[in-house]
Structures are given as structure tokens and as C-alpha cells.
PDB file of C-alpha atoms and ligand atoms in Angstrom:
ATOM      1  CA  MET A  22     106.997  70.241 117.471  1.00 45.00           C
ATOM      2  CA  PRO A  23     106.818  68.047 114.183  1.00 44.00           C
ATOM      3  CA  HIS A  24     103.751  66.069 113.375  1.00 47.00           C
ATOM      4  CA  PRO A  25     104.295  62.957 115.194  1.00 47.00           C
ATOM      5  CA  ASP A  26     103.509  60.194 112.839  1.00 48.00           C
ATOM      6  CA  ARG A  27     104.920  61.480 109.787  1.00 64.00           C
ATOM      7  CA  ALA A  28     108.176  62.747 108.269  1.00 77.00           C
ATOM      8  CA  PRO A  29     109.229  66.131 108.482  1.00 94.00           C
ATOM      9  CA  ILE A  30     107.725  68.955 106.525  1.00 97.00           C
ATOM     10  CA  ASP A  31     109.808  69.731 103.493  1.00 97.00           C
ATOM     11  CA  LEU A  32     107.676  72.830 102.314  1.00 98.00           C
ATOM     12  CA  ALA A  33     104.613  74.616 103.301  1.00 98.00           C
ATOM     13  CA  ILE A  34     102.476  76.425 100.726  1.00 98.00           C
ATOM     14  CA  ILE A  35      99.954  79.193 101.683  1.00 98.00           C
ATOM     15  CA  GLY A  36      97.370  79.277  98.565  1.00 98.00           C
ATOM     16  CA  GLY A  37      95.847  82.597  97.903  1.00 97.00           C
ATOM     17  CA  SER A  38      92.818  83.521  95.937  1.00 94.00           C
ATOM     18  CA  GLY A  39      92.005  80.534  93.487  1.00 93.00           C
ATOM     19  CA  LEU A  40      94.389  78.037  95.148  1.00 95.00           C
ATOM     20  CA  TYR A  41      92.112  76.268  97.807  1.00 96.00           C
ATOM     21  CA  LYS A  42      93.519  72.809  97.612  1.00 96.00           C
ATOM     22  CA  PHE A  43      96.976  71.596  96.212  1.00 96.00           C
ATOM     23  CA  PRO A  44      96.538  69.536  93.155  1.00 96.00           C
ATOM     24  CA  GLY A  45      98.574  66.225  93.313  1.00 95.00           C
ATOM     25  CA  LEU A  46      98.844  66.111  96.959  1.00 97.00           C
ATOM     26  CA  GLU A  47      98.302  62.672  97.992  1.00 96.00           C
ATOM     27  CA  ASN A  48      97.733  60.717 101.183  1.00 96.00           C
ATOM     28  CA  THR A  49      96.443  63.843 102.827  1.00 96.00           C
ATOM     29  CA  THR A  50      95.718  63.940 106.357  1.00 96.00           C
ATOM     30  CA  ARG A  51      94.123  67.403 108.030  1.00 97.00           C
ATOM     31  CA  GLN A  52      95.492  69.010 111.034  1.00 96.00           C
ATOM     32  CA  ALA A  53      93.442  71.570 113.120  1.00 96.00           C
ATOM     33  CA  VAL A  54      96.179  73.371 114.930  1.00 95.00           C
ATOM     34  CA  ASP A  55      95.303  75.532 118.347  1.00 91.00           C
ATOM     35  CA  THR A  56      97.446  78.568 118.390  1.00 97.00           C
ATOM     36  CA  PRO A  57      97.923  81.354 121.061  1.00 95.00           C
ATOM     37  CA  TYR A  58      96.645  83.665 118.367  1.00 96.00           C
ATOM     38  CA  GLY A  59      93.361  82.000 117.795  1.00 97.00           C
ATOM     39  CA  PRO A  60      92.112  79.995 114.765  1.00 97.00           C
ATOM     40  CA  ALA A  61      94.270  79.778 111.655  1.00 98.00           C
ATOM     41  CA  SER A  62      92.304  80.222 108.283  1.00 98.00           C
ATOM     42  CA  GLY A  63      91.434  76.365 108.472  1.00 98.00           C
ATOM     43  CA  ASP A  64      92.976  72.886 108.889  1.00 98.00           C
ATOM     44  CA  VAL A  65      96.519  72.365 107.636  1.00 98.00           C
ATOM     45  CA  VAL A  66      96.406  69.565 104.919  1.00 98.00           C
ATOM     46  CA  LEU A  67      99.645  67.321 105.099  1.00 97.00           C
ATOM     47  CA  GLY A  68     100.408  65.094 102.186  1.00 97.00           C
ATOM     48  CA  ASP A  69     103.107  63.753  99.875  1.00 97.00           C
ATOM     49  CA  PHE A  70     103.900  65.478  96.831  1.00 97.00           C
ATOM     50  CA  ALA A  71     106.962  64.980  94.298  1.00 94.00           C
ATOM     51  CA  GLY A  72     108.210  62.359  96.873  1.00 94.00           C
ATOM     52  CA  LYS A  73     108.289  65.143  99.526  1.00 96.00           C
ATOM     53  CA  ARG A  74     106.207  66.080 102.470  1.00 97.00           C
ATOM     54  CA  LEU A  75     104.003  69.106 102.018  1.00 98.00           C
ATOM     55  CA  ALA A  76     101.888  71.111 104.190  1.00 98.00           C
ATOM     56  CA  PHE A  77      99.158  73.473 102.678  1.00 98.00           C
ATOM     57  CA  LEU A  78      96.864  76.163 104.155  1.00 98.00           C
ATOM     58  CA  ALA A  79      94.291  78.075 102.264  1.00 98.00           C
ATOM     59  CA  ARG A  80      94.843  81.616 103.372  1.00 98.00           C
ATOM     60  CA  HIS A  81      91.410  82.834 102.571  1.00 97.00           C
ATOM     61  CA  GLY A  82      89.729  79.369 103.755  1.00 96.00           C
ATOM     62  CA  GLU A  83      88.774  76.744 101.680  1.00 93.00           C
ATOM     63  CA  SER A  84      85.695  78.388 100.765  1.00 92.00           C
ATOM     64  CA  HIS A  85      87.186  81.693 100.389  1.00 92.00           C
ATOM     65  CA  THR A  86      85.449  83.211 103.192  1.00 94.00           C
ATOM     66  CA  LEU A  87      88.066  85.354 104.719  1.00 97.00           C
ATOM     67  CA  PRO A  88      89.125  88.880 103.156  1.00 96.00           C
ATOM     68  CA  PRO A  89      92.627  89.944 103.281  1.00 98.00           C
ATOM     69  CA  HIS A  90      92.205  92.178 106.144  1.00 97.00           C
ATOM     70  CA  ARG A  91      90.552  89.612 108.343  1.00 97.00           C
ATOM     71  CA  VAL A  92      93.006  86.670 107.705  1.00 98.00           C
ATOM     72  CA  ASN A  93      94.866  85.794 111.035  1.00 98.00           C
ATOM     73  CA  TYR A  94      98.251  85.986 109.641  1.00 98.00           C
ATOM     74  CA  ARG A  95      99.771  85.301 113.029  1.00 98.00           C
ATOM     75  CA  ALA A  96      97.877  82.041 113.606  1.00 98.00           C
ATOM     76  CA  ASN A  97      98.585  80.678 110.173  1.00 98.00           C
ATOM     77  CA  LEU A  98     102.303  81.062 110.407  1.00 98.00           C
ATOM     78  CA  TRP A  99     102.266  79.890 113.974  1.00 98.00           C
ATOM     79  CA  ALA A 100     100.465  76.742 112.877  1.00 98.00           C
ATOM     80  CA  LEU A 101     102.753  75.913 110.130  1.00 98.00           C
ATOM     81  CA  HIS A 102     105.889  76.488 112.218  1.00 98.00           C
ATOM     82  CA  SER A 103     104.442  74.318 115.018  1.00 97.00           C
ATOM     83  CA  LEU A 104     104.025  71.505 112.842  1.00 97.00           C
ATOM     84  CA  GLY A 105     107.551  71.700 111.878  1.00 97.00           C
ATOM     85  CA  ALA A 106     107.665  73.553 108.738  1.00 98.00           C
ATOM     86  CA  ARG A 107     110.754  75.878 108.168  1.00 98.00           C
ATOM     87  CA  ARG A 108     110.319  76.615 104.425  1.00 98.00           C
ATOM     88  CA  VAL A 109     107.154  78.438 103.379  1.00 98.00           C
ATOM     89  CA  VAL A 110     106.052  79.731  99.908  1.00 98.00           C
ATOM     90  CA  GLY A 111     103.183  82.160  99.695  1.00 98.00           C
ATOM     91  CA  VAL A 112     101.198  82.245  96.656  1.00 98.00           C
ATOM     92  CA  ASN A 113      99.684  85.282  96.075  1.00 98.00           C
ATOM     93  CA  ALA A 114      97.211  86.816  93.431  1.00 97.00           C
ATOM     94  CA  VAL A 115      98.554  90.213  92.485  1.00 98.00           C
ATOM     95  CA  GLY A 116      97.706  93.082  90.024  1.00 98.00           C
ATOM     96  CA  GLY A 117     100.592  94.110  87.615  1.00 98.00           C
ATOM     97  CA  ILE A 118     101.972  97.594  87.463  1.00 98.00           C
ATOM     98  CA  ARG A 119     104.912  97.287  85.613  1.00 98.00           C
ATOM     99  CA  GLY A 120     104.369  96.983  81.823  1.00 97.00           C
ATOM    100  CA  ASP A 121     105.875  93.451  81.484  1.00 98.00           C
ATOM    101  CA  MET A 122     103.836  92.032  84.439  1.00 98.00           C
ATOM    102  CA  GLY A 123     100.511  91.422  82.728  1.00 97.00           C
ATOM    103  CA  PRO A 124      97.861  88.973  83.357  1.00 97.00           C
ATOM    104  CA  ARG A 125      99.103  85.283  83.810  1.00 97.00           C
ATOM    105  CA  VAL A 126     102.699  86.430  84.589  1.00 98.00           C
ATOM    106  CA  ILE A 127     104.331  84.735  87.425  1.00 98.00           C
ATOM    107  CA  VAL A 128     106.744  86.813  89.509  1.00 98.00           C
ATOM    108  CA  VAL A 129     109.046  86.079  92.414  1.00 98.00           C
ATOM    109  CA  PRO A 130     109.520  89.591  94.028  1.00 98.00           C
ATOM    110  CA  ASP A 131     112.432  90.712  95.950  1.00 98.00           C
ATOM    111  CA  GLN A 132     110.919  93.806  97.808  1.00 98.00           C
ATOM    112  CA  LEU A 133     107.981  94.948  99.246  1.00 98.00           C
ATOM    113  CA  ILE A 134     106.270  98.152 100.711  1.00 98.00           C
ATOM    114  CA  ASP A 135     103.381  97.892 103.087  1.00 98.00           C
ATOM    115  CA  TYR A 136     100.446 100.136 102.851  1.00 98.00           C
ATOM    116  CA  THR A 137      98.267  98.010 104.879  1.00 98.00           C
ATOM    117  CA  HIS A 138      96.836  99.348 108.061  1.00 98.00           C
ATOM    118  CA  GLY A 139      95.130  97.948 111.066  1.00 97.00           C
ATOM    119  CA  ARG A 140      96.672  94.502 110.896  1.00 98.00           C
ATOM    120  CA  THR A 141      98.822  92.893 113.797  1.00 96.00           C
ATOM    121  CA  THR A 142     102.214  92.874 112.054  1.00 96.00           C
ATOM    122  CA  SER A 143     104.251  91.323 114.994  1.00 97.00           C
ATOM    123  CA  TYR A 144     104.428  88.652 117.543  1.00 97.00           C
ATOM    124  CA  CYS A 145     105.440  91.270 119.907  1.00 93.00           C
ATOM    125  CA  ASP A 146     102.028  92.742 119.961  1.00 87.00           C
ATOM    126  CA  VAL A 147     101.145  90.615 123.052  1.00 84.00           C
ATOM    127  CA  GLU A 148     101.379  92.016 126.929  1.00 85.00           C
ATOM    128  CA  GLY A 149     104.791  91.141 128.332  1.00 87.00           C
ATOM    129  CA  ALA A 150     106.457  89.933 125.064  1.00 86.00           C
ATOM    130  CA  GLU A 151     109.782  90.605 124.411  1.00 88.00           C
ATOM    131  CA  VAL A 152     110.426  93.821 121.899  1.00 90.00           C
ATOM    132  CA  ARG A 153     112.266  92.430 118.977  1.00 89.00           C
ATOM    133  CA  HIS A 154     113.351  94.732 116.154  1.00 94.00           C
ATOM    134  CA  ILE A 155     114.225  92.210 113.364  1.00 94.00           C
ATOM    135  CA  ASP A 156     116.107  93.210 110.153  1.00 97.00           C
ATOM    136  CA  PHE A 157     113.858  93.300 107.078  1.00 98.00           C
ATOM    137  CA  SER A 158     116.062  94.883 104.543  1.00 98.00           C
ATOM    138  CA  GLU A 159     115.596  91.936 102.440  1.00 98.00           C
ATOM    139  CA  PRO A 160     112.158  90.828 103.032  1.00 98.00           C
ATOM    140  CA  TYR A 161     112.229  87.386 101.535  1.00 98.00           C
ATOM    141  CA  THR A 162     114.527  84.631 101.767  1.00 98.00           C
ATOM    142  CA  GLU A 163     117.123  84.822  98.893  1.00 98.00           C
ATOM    143  CA  ALA A 164     117.884  81.210  98.656  1.00 98.00           C
ATOM    144  CA  LEU A 165     114.155  80.092  98.525  1.00 98.00           C
ATOM    145  CA  ARG A 166     113.586  82.766  95.918  1.00 98.00           C
ATOM    146  CA  LEU A 167     116.303  81.331  93.737  1.00 98.00           C
ATOM    147  CA  GLN A 168     115.049  77.896  94.208  1.00 98.00           C
ATOM    148  CA  LEU A 169     111.835  78.860  92.896  1.00 98.00           C
ATOM    149  CA  LEU A 170     113.315  80.637  89.998  1.00 98.00           C
ATOM    150  CA  ALA A 171     115.581  77.790  89.013  1.00 98.00           C
ATOM    151  CA  ALA A 172     112.590  75.401  89.476  1.00 98.00           C
ATOM    152  CA  ALA A 173     110.342  77.435  87.146  1.00 98.00           C
ATOM    153  CA  ARG A 174     112.711  77.801  84.488  1.00 97.00           C
ATOM    154  CA  ALA A 175     113.482  74.047  84.633  1.00 97.00           C
ATOM    155  CA  ALA A 176     109.604  73.371  84.275  1.00 97.00           C
ATOM    156  CA  ASN A 177     109.694  75.761  81.344  1.00 96.00           C
ATOM    157  CA  VAL A 178     107.411  78.016  83.097  1.00 97.00           C
ATOM    158  CA  GLU A 179     108.143  81.857  82.234  1.00 95.00           C
ATOM    159  CA  VAL A 180     108.894  83.535  85.319  1.00 98.00           C
ATOM    160  CA  ILE A 181     110.275  87.239  86.191  1.00 98.00           C
ATOM    161  CA  GLY A 182     112.612  87.441  89.245  1.00 98.00           C
ATOM    162  CA  GLY A 183     112.762  90.436  91.366  1.00 98.00           C
ATOM    163  CA  GLY A 184     110.155  93.434  91.508  1.00 98.00           C
ATOM    164  CA  CYS A 185     108.622  95.216  94.311  1.00 99.00           C
ATOM    165  CA  TYR A 186     105.170  94.135  95.719  1.00 99.00           C
ATOM    166  CA  GLY A 187     102.824  96.737  97.292  1.00 99.00           C
ATOM    167  CA  ALA A 188     100.676  95.459  99.924  1.00 98.00           C
ATOM    168  CA  THR A 189      97.282  97.209  99.978  1.00 98.00           C
ATOM    169  CA  GLN A 190      94.535  96.877 102.399  1.00 98.00           C
ATOM    170  CA  GLY A 191      91.686  95.732 100.281  1.00 97.00           C
ATOM    171  CA  PRO A 192      89.253  93.992  99.819  1.00 97.00           C
ATOM    172  CA  ARG A 193      88.395  96.703  97.432  1.00 97.00           C
ATOM    173  CA  LEU A 194      90.851  97.186  94.232  1.00 96.00           C
ATOM    174  CA  GLU A 195      92.826 100.366  94.175  1.00 98.00           C
ATOM    175  CA  THR A 196      91.953 103.669  92.462  1.00 97.00           C
ATOM    176  CA  ARG A 197      94.164 104.966  89.572  1.00 97.00           C
ATOM    177  CA  ALA A 198      95.604 107.690  91.505  1.00 98.00           C
ATOM    178  CA  GLU A 199      96.629 105.059  94.336  1.00 98.00           C
ATOM    179  CA  ILE A 200      98.267 102.834  91.640  1.00 98.00           C
ATOM    180  CA  ALA A 201      99.994 105.729  90.171  1.00 98.00           C
ATOM    181  CA  ARG A 202     101.211 106.653  93.594  1.00 98.00           C
ATOM    182  CA  MET A 203     102.547 103.162  94.137  1.00 98.00           C
ATOM    183  CA  LYS A 204     104.237 103.462  90.652  1.00 98.00           C
ATOM    184  CA  ARG A 205     106.217 106.489  91.629  1.00 98.00           C
ATOM    185  CA  ASP A 206     106.836 104.693  94.930  1.00 98.00           C
ATOM    186  CA  GLY A 207     108.698 102.007  92.955  1.00 98.00           C
ATOM    187  CA  CYS A 208     106.112  99.116  93.180  1.00 98.00           C
ATOM    188  CA  ASP A 209     105.772  96.563  90.205  1.00 98.00           C
ATOM    189  CA  LEU A 210     102.906  94.581  91.588  1.00 98.00           C
ATOM    190  CA  VAL A 211      99.875  95.118  93.910  1.00 98.00           C
ATOM    191  CA  GLY A 212      98.414  92.547  96.085  1.00 98.00           C
ATOM    192  CA  MET A 213      96.497  92.560  99.370  1.00 98.00           C
ATOM    193  CA  THR A 214      97.926  89.454 101.254  1.00 98.00           C
ATOM    194  CA  GLY A 215     101.733  89.975 101.270  1.00 98.00           C
ATOM    195  CA  MET A 216     101.925  91.608 104.557  1.00 98.00           C
ATOM    196  CA  PRO A 217     102.131  91.013 107.355  1.00 98.00           C
ATOM    197  CA  GLU A 218     102.672  87.542 106.347  1.00 98.00           C
ATOM    198  CA  ALA A 219     106.437  87.989 105.118  1.00 98.00           C
ATOM    199  CA  VAL A 220     107.284  89.911 108.391  1.00 98.00           C
ATOM    200  CA  LEU A 221     105.630  87.344 110.555  1.00 98.00           C
ATOM    201  CA  ALA A 222     107.603  84.538 108.772  1.00 98.00           C
ATOM    202  CA  ARG A 223     110.810  86.338 109.443  1.00 98.00           C
ATOM    203  CA  GLU A 224     109.990  86.931 113.137  1.00 97.00           C
ATOM    204  CA  LEU A 225     109.339  83.218 113.348  1.00 97.00           C
ATOM    205  CA  GLY A 226     112.722  82.361 111.636  1.00 98.00           C
ATOM    206  CA  LEU A 227     111.044  80.716 108.678  1.00 98.00           C
ATOM    207  CA  GLU A 228     112.686  80.836 105.110  1.00 98.00           C
ATOM    208  CA  TYR A 229     109.677  82.441 103.113  1.00 98.00           C
ATOM    209  CA  ALA A 230     109.331  83.766  99.490  1.00 98.00           C
ATOM    210  CA  CYS A 231     106.352  84.824  97.492  1.00 98.00           C
ATOM    211  CA  LEU A 232     105.041  83.360  94.179  1.00 98.00           C
ATOM    212  CA  ALA A 233     103.092  86.174  92.803  1.00 98.00           C
ATOM    213  CA  LEU A 234     100.609  85.255  90.122  1.00 98.00           C
ATOM    214  CA  VAL A 235      99.391  88.381  88.106  1.00 98.00           C
ATOM    215  CA  ALA A 236      95.718  88.258  87.635  1.00 97.00           C
ATOM    216  CA  ASN A 237      95.083  91.854  85.630  1.00 97.00           C
ATOM    217  CA  PHE A 238      96.888  94.929  85.250  1.00 97.00           C
ATOM    218  CA  ALA A 239      96.185  97.051  88.102  1.00 98.00           C
ATOM    219  CA  ALA A 240      93.961 100.261  87.826  1.00 97.00           C
ATOM    220  CA  GLY A 241      94.980 102.456  84.949  1.00 96.00           C
ATOM    221  CA  CYS A 242      98.042 100.360  83.847  1.00 97.00           C
ATOM    222  CA  GLY A 243      96.062  98.248  81.356  1.00 94.00           C
ATOM    223  CA  ASP A 244      93.593  99.183  78.321  1.00 90.00           C
ATOM    224  CA  GLU A 245      90.458  98.516  80.129  1.00 85.00           C
ATOM    225  CA  ALA A 246      88.485 101.386  81.900  1.00 83.00           C
ATOM    226  CA  GLU A 247      87.423  98.735  84.576  1.00 87.00           C
ATOM    227  CA  ILE A 248      88.866  95.697  85.948  1.00 89.00           C
ATOM    228  CA  SER A 249      86.487  92.627  85.379  1.00 89.00           C
ATOM    229  CA  ILE A 250      86.434  90.069  88.322  1.00 90.00           C
ATOM    230  CA  GLU A 251      85.599  87.387  85.903  1.00 92.00           C
ATOM    231  CA  GLU A 252      88.883  88.058  83.922  1.00 91.00           C
ATOM    232  CA  ILE A 253      90.829  88.262  87.216  1.00 93.00           C
ATOM    233  CA  PHE A 254      89.620  84.757  87.911  1.00 93.00           C
ATOM    234  CA  ALA A 255      90.089  83.261  84.629  1.00 95.00           C
ATOM    235  CA  HIS A 256      93.518  84.707  84.537  1.00 96.00           C
ATOM    236  CA  LEU A 257      94.377  83.332  87.924  1.00 96.00           C
ATOM    237  CA  ALA A 258      93.252  79.839  87.152  1.00 96.00           C
ATOM    238  CA  ALA A 259      95.651  79.666  84.428  1.00 96.00           C
ATOM    239  CA  ALA A 260      98.593  80.862  86.303  1.00 97.00           C
ATOM    240  CA  THR A 261      97.737  78.794  89.265  1.00 97.00           C
ATOM    241  CA  ALA A 262      97.967  75.824  87.173  1.00 96.00           C
ATOM    242  CA  GLU A 263     101.550  76.170  86.686  1.00 97.00           C
ATOM    243  CA  VAL A 264     102.218  76.235  90.706  1.00 97.00           C
ATOM    244  CA  PRO A 265     102.200  72.502  91.010  1.00 97.00           C
ATOM    245  CA  ARG A 266     104.691  72.253  88.090  1.00 97.00           C
ATOM    246  CA  ILE A 267     107.343  74.694  89.537  1.00 98.00           C
ATOM    247  CA  LEU A 268     107.041  73.190  92.997  1.00 97.00           C
ATOM    248  CA  ASP A 269     107.401  69.577  91.608  1.00 97.00           C
ATOM    249  CA  ALA A 270     110.602  70.715  89.830  1.00 97.00           C
ATOM    250  CA  MET A 271     111.840  72.556  93.160  1.00 97.00           C
ATOM    251  CA  LEU A 272     111.181  69.378  95.288  1.00 95.00           C
ATOM    252  CA  LYS A 273     112.544  66.790  93.013  1.00 89.00           C
TER     253      LYS A 273
HETATM  254  N1  HPA B   2      94.979  94.825  93.356  1.00 89.28           N
HETATM  255  C1  HPA B   2      95.336  94.361  94.417  1.00 89.28           C
HETATM  256  N2  HPA B   2      95.257  93.100  94.772  1.00 89.28           N
HETATM  257  C2  HPA B   2      95.213  92.218  93.608  1.00 89.28           C
HETATM  258  C3  HPA B   2      94.811  93.025  92.111  1.00 89.28           C
HETATM  259  C4  HPA B   2      94.723  94.376  92.089  1.00 89.28           C
HETATM  260  O1  HPA B   2      94.772  94.916  91.021  1.00 89.28           O
HETATM  261  N3  HPA B   2      94.683  91.796  91.582  1.00 89.28           N
HETATM  262  C5  HPA B   2      94.700  90.868  92.187  1.00 89.28           C
HETATM  263  N4  HPA B   2      94.826  90.947  93.437  1.00 89.28           N
END
């Protein structure tokens, strides 16, 4: 049901690591949503941005208290859907595997491989629910991907279109051997939150695309023997600063 006293939501953003509040979001109200799946990561913040109505949800909570495997993905997407959102952009911090996907690069992937385990990956996972087998050949909504890419280019933000996102369990980073295997599998990026978010969005009939912000080269892909968490957050902050510019260009 759309939010009763407000215009319909044009776009929902799920913010990942480093994006806990959406810069430039004005006239905000907070909405706690009861879901059949338990609590979402926090309140949904509704507000105006670029003349449009936006909903924002911090995936890990506004104080980053939820690790990737404890995020209630079902509740998050349900909450956004129940408020009337129909288009969702997931912003995800990732490690780069492909050589041209180094720190601070922004990618809009077009494929994914799921290496996570023990996460609830379907709304069917409820006693008595109808079992549905959805098509997931193309895990992201192509029209929304193309809008993001065109907007990034219009805003003069460098972006790479396409690439395969490998979703790992976390919260630890991967071993070099794990990343070498993912590379052989065809992964270009590695992150911990891309699934089951994408498939749950599909089950709800939401348009969904991922804006992947590269924070570091994945294990064994860069020059460093170890990955520094401080550097990850510094690179992420730089890439995150471009996100509102991209969305501003997309919504105008
Ligand atoms: N691996 C998994 N997830 C990540 C990484 C990584 O190297 N960097 C940022 N998110």
C-alpha cells in the first residue's frame, strides 16, 4: 500500500557499507514497517531528492550493526514494496577481481553467482506458501541497469557496464584460493550482500539493479599482501560520494 499522505515512491535505495544516510534527501519522514518476516534493518526514510520521492534503507542498519549474513533481506524488500516502491537500486561495496575493476571504480553488473549459504533465499520458505520457480537468467532489470549507466555517463562519473558479481558469505574477506576459484568461475566482483537481495526483489516483481562500488582489489588481485580495512573505507567513501550525482541525473 502506498504511503498514505505522500506521493508515490519513484525509487528506493538500499545503502550498503559506507552509505547509511542518503545525502541531499530533504523533507524526510521515517517509517517503521511491520513485516511478516520480522524487522527490517531499520526505518525506511522517505524524502525528496531531485524533485522525486525517494525511499532509503540502510542495509546494515544506520550504525552498521548487522553483518551481511544477518541482514533480514526478506523484511527489507517487503518493507520497501509495501510502501509502494517498484524500482530498487542496491548499493553494494565490493572487491574487484577483474584488472580494470580496482578501488573506486563503479560497476553496474549484469550477472551474478551465489556462494552464500544458510540465508533464506525465497518468500516460498514459509509453511503453506505456494512454491514458485521464477526465471532468474538475467538477475538484474536491464532497463534499470541502462538508466543507471546513462545517468552515470551524463553526470560524468566513470562507470563500467556489465560484469559478474560473486556473492560470498562474509563477514570475513576471502582467501586467495577462493578468489582464484571465483575468477575461474567467471566472477569479476566479489561482495557479501548481493544475494539473496536480487532474487527476493525478483520474487516481489520489483525492478532491481546493483550499483557496485569497488573498495579494494579482492584477495590476491592487487599488489598488497593484505587488505587494509582502513583503505577499504577510504575508497568506499570516495566512490559513495558519486552515488547521489548518478541518481540525481537518473531522476531528473
Ligand atoms: N570481498 C567481499 N566483499 C567485499 C570486499 C571483498 O574483498 N570488499 C568489499 N566488500
